[in-house]
Amino acid sequence: YFKTLIVRISDKYGHSPTYSAAELSKQVFTNKSSMTKQYQACSNGQLSFTPALDGADIVNGVVDLVVEIDLSRVYVHSDCVSAADNAITLNYDVGTAHTYIMYICPDVVDFGIAAGVAEIGGKKSWFKNEFSSYPYVQMHELGHNLVFFHSGEGAAEYGDPTGIMGGYYNTDVNFGKMCFNAAKTWAT
């Protein structure tokens, strides 16, 4: 089981993700088509993400925090994550027993054309609020944390339509099982 912490980031100027902490927890961990349920289905129950619960400020795997900077004035999306990390260090108890951290930034944070970003082989992924509820975006970014690269075809970086690391997704959150292509499924 991978203990996963969701960090819902707001600023003191009123910029917040539209999804509440409770909604984000359900969308990642418990809904019928949540990222967690999709990973379990794709791995035949071998890969599971569970809510981090070891910090006093965590509720159902989510810490809801406020940063000091105006997030509408940041120039790169990583500044949202840096501000959240600073706030956690100074003001929040999130424990240490989590494997992955999913940061949810408000829509005022500029992600360019990206829905999310993740560290390849790292523990952090961050999401633009607008896409934070989409299981396929969550799975794709956490896939990078699991050291999966994009599934391309030919010259197209996202050209493989057979798996979640390619770029062809169904945006219906009630859509059936979304998995990785054969090579990446073998790795999970």
mmCIF file of C-alpha atoms in Angstrom, residues 12-120:
data_model
loop_
_atom_site.group_PDB
_atom_site.id
_atom_site.type_symbol
_atom_site.label_atom_id
_atom_site.label_comp_id
_atom_site.label_asym_id
_atom_site.label_seq_id
_atom_site.Cartn_x
_atom_site.Cartn_y
_atom_site.Cartn_z
ATOM 1 C CA LYS A 12 -4.953 34.154 1.971
ATOM 2 C CA TYR A 13 -6.314 36.215 -0.943
ATOM 3 C CA GLY A 14 -9.262 33.893 -1.527
ATOM 4 C CA HIS A 15 -7.901 31.680 -4.335
ATOM 5 C CA SER A 16 -8.834 28.060 -3.642
ATOM 6 C CA PRO A 17 -9.474 24.825 -5.498
ATOM 7 C CA THR A 18 -13.186 24.400 -6.200
ATOM 8 C CA TYR A 19 -13.247 20.879 -4.799
ATOM 9 C CA SER A 20 -13.454 20.564 -1.025
ATOM 10 C CA ALA A 21 -11.053 18.381 0.932
ATOM 11 C CA ALA A 22 -13.812 15.773 1.365
ATOM 12 C CA GLU A 23 -14.549 15.739 -2.386
ATOM 13 C CA LEU A 24 -10.860 15.360 -3.248
ATOM 14 C CA SER A 25 -10.524 12.450 -0.831
ATOM 15 C CA LYS A 26 -13.454 10.668 -2.446
ATOM 16 C CA GLN A 27 -12.198 11.386 -5.971
ATOM 17 C CA VAL A 28 -8.775 9.913 -5.240
ATOM 18 C CA PHE A 29 -9.556 7.090 -2.810
ATOM 19 C CA THR A 30 -13.175 5.901 -2.668
ATOM 20 C CA ASN A 31 -15.406 6.791 -5.637
ATOM 21 C CA LYS A 32 -16.348 3.943 -7.988
ATOM 22 C CA SER A 33 -13.941 5.177 -10.668
ATOM 23 C CA SER A 34 -11.349 6.765 -8.349
ATOM 24 C CA MET A 35 -7.647 6.605 -9.109
ATOM 25 C CA THR A 36 -7.209 4.076 -6.307
ATOM 26 C CA LYS A 37 -9.920 1.751 -7.633
ATOM 27 C CA GLN A 38 -8.558 2.046 -11.174
ATOM 28 C CA TYR A 39 -5.004 1.170 -10.064
ATOM 29 C CA GLN A 40 -6.341 -1.816 -8.110
ATOM 30 C CA ALA A 41 -8.285 -3.029 -11.158
ATOM 31 C CA CYS A 42 -5.325 -2.557 -13.515
ATOM 32 C CA SER A 43 -2.920 -4.429 -11.242
ATOM 33 C CA ASN A 44 -5.298 -7.214 -10.178
ATOM 34 C CA GLY A 45 -5.249 -5.847 -6.634
ATOM 35 C CA GLN A 46 -1.448 -5.652 -6.381
ATOM 36 C CA LEU A 47 -1.119 -1.854 -6.371
ATOM 37 C CA SER A 48 -3.093 0.257 -3.933
ATOM 38 C CA PHE A 49 -3.052 3.848 -2.764
ATOM 39 C CA THR A 50 -4.439 4.590 0.693
ATOM 40 C CA PRO A 51 -4.949 7.893 2.530
ATOM 41 C CA ALA A 52 -2.049 9.152 4.624
ATOM 42 C CA LEU A 53 -3.382 9.568 8.159
ATOM 43 C CA ASP A 54 -0.365 10.071 10.413
ATOM 44 C CA GLY A 55 -0.418 13.860 10.834
ATOM 45 C CA ALA A 56 -2.674 15.856 13.141
ATOM 46 C CA ASP A 57 -3.740 18.148 10.266
ATOM 47 C CA ILE A 58 -4.708 15.327 7.873
ATOM 48 C CA VAL A 59 -8.378 14.373 7.458
ATOM 49 C CA ASN A 60 -9.157 11.403 5.193
ATOM 50 C CA GLY A 61 -5.788 11.735 3.480
ATOM 51 C CA VAL A 62 -6.075 15.487 2.840
ATOM 52 C CA VAL A 63 -4.435 18.505 4.433
ATOM 53 C CA ASP A 64 -6.255 21.761 3.661
ATOM 54 C CA LEU A 65 -3.740 24.590 3.902
ATOM 55 C CA VAL A 66 -3.380 28.305 3.281
ATOM 56 C CA VAL A 67 -0.192 29.810 1.838
ATOM 57 C CA GLU A 68 1.019 33.366 2.376
ATOM 58 C CA ILE A 69 1.690 34.282 -1.269
ATOM 59 C CA ASP A 70 -0.871 35.447 -3.835
ATOM 60 C CA LEU A 71 -1.119 32.414 -6.116
ATOM 61 C CA SER A 72 -2.507 34.509 -8.971
ATOM 62 C CA ARG A 73 0.905 36.168 -9.184
ATOM 63 C CA VAL A 74 3.127 33.079 -9.420
ATOM 64 C CA TYR A 75 4.888 32.606 -12.731
ATOM 65 C CA VAL A 76 5.460 28.856 -12.660
ATOM 66 C CA HIS A 77 3.239 26.134 -11.226
ATOM 67 C CA SER A 78 6.078 24.765 -9.099
ATOM 68 C CA ASP A 79 5.841 27.970 -7.005
ATOM 69 C CA CYS A 80 2.439 26.747 -5.787
ATOM 70 C CA VAL A 81 4.090 23.551 -4.530
ATOM 71 C CA SER A 82 7.029 25.434 -2.983
ATOM 72 C CA ALA A 83 4.639 27.737 -1.117
ATOM 73 C CA ALA A 84 2.716 24.691 0.144
ATOM 74 C CA ASP A 85 5.911 22.963 1.281
ATOM 75 C CA ASN A 86 6.941 26.126 3.156
ATOM 76 C CA ALA A 87 3.515 26.319 4.842
ATOM 77 C CA ILE A 88 3.714 22.642 5.827
ATOM 78 C CA THR A 89 7.175 23.150 7.324
ATOM 79 C CA LEU A 90 6.065 26.162 9.354
ATOM 80 C CA ASN A 91 2.459 25.486 10.315
ATOM 81 C CA TYR A 92 1.082 22.015 9.580
ATOM 82 C CA ASP A 93 1.553 18.512 10.984
ATOM 83 C CA VAL A 94 1.338 16.074 8.086
ATOM 84 C CA GLY A 95 3.526 13.359 9.566
ATOM 85 C CA THR A 96 6.126 11.542 7.504
ATOM 86 C CA ALA A 97 4.577 8.174 6.664
ATOM 87 C CA HIS A 98 3.406 8.993 3.153
ATOM 88 C CA THR A 99 4.896 7.669 -0.060
ATOM 89 C CA TYR A 100 3.314 10.154 -2.471
ATOM 90 C CA ILE A 101 2.054 13.736 -2.261
ATOM 91 C CA MET A 102 -0.589 15.117 -4.630
ATOM 92 C CA TYR A 103 -0.765 18.925 -4.607
ATOM 93 C CA ILE A 104 -3.979 20.578 -5.838
ATOM 94 C CA CYS A 105 -3.486 24.194 -6.936
ATOM 95 C CA PRO A 106 -6.296 26.682 -7.646
ATOM 96 C CA ASP A 107 -7.103 27.527 -11.261
ATOM 97 C CA VAL A 108 -5.314 30.914 -10.992
ATOM 98 C CA VAL A 109 -1.990 29.037 -11.064
ATOM 99 C CA ASP A 110 -0.612 28.889 -14.613
ATOM 100 C CA PHE A 111 0.017 25.341 -15.821
ATOM 101 C CA GLY A 112 0.265 26.320 -19.481
ATOM 102 C CA ILE A 113 -1.305 23.460 -21.453
ATOM 103 C CA ALA A 114 -0.591 20.857 -18.752
ATOM 104 C CA ALA A 115 -3.304 19.315 -16.579
ATOM 105 C CA GLY A 116 -0.701 18.182 -14.082
ATOM 106 C CA VAL A 117 3.007 17.650 -13.541
ATOM 107 C CA ALA A 118 4.967 14.980 -11.682
ATOM 108 C CA GLU A 119 8.484 14.033 -10.716
ATOM 109 C CA ILE A 120 9.669 10.958 -12.609
#
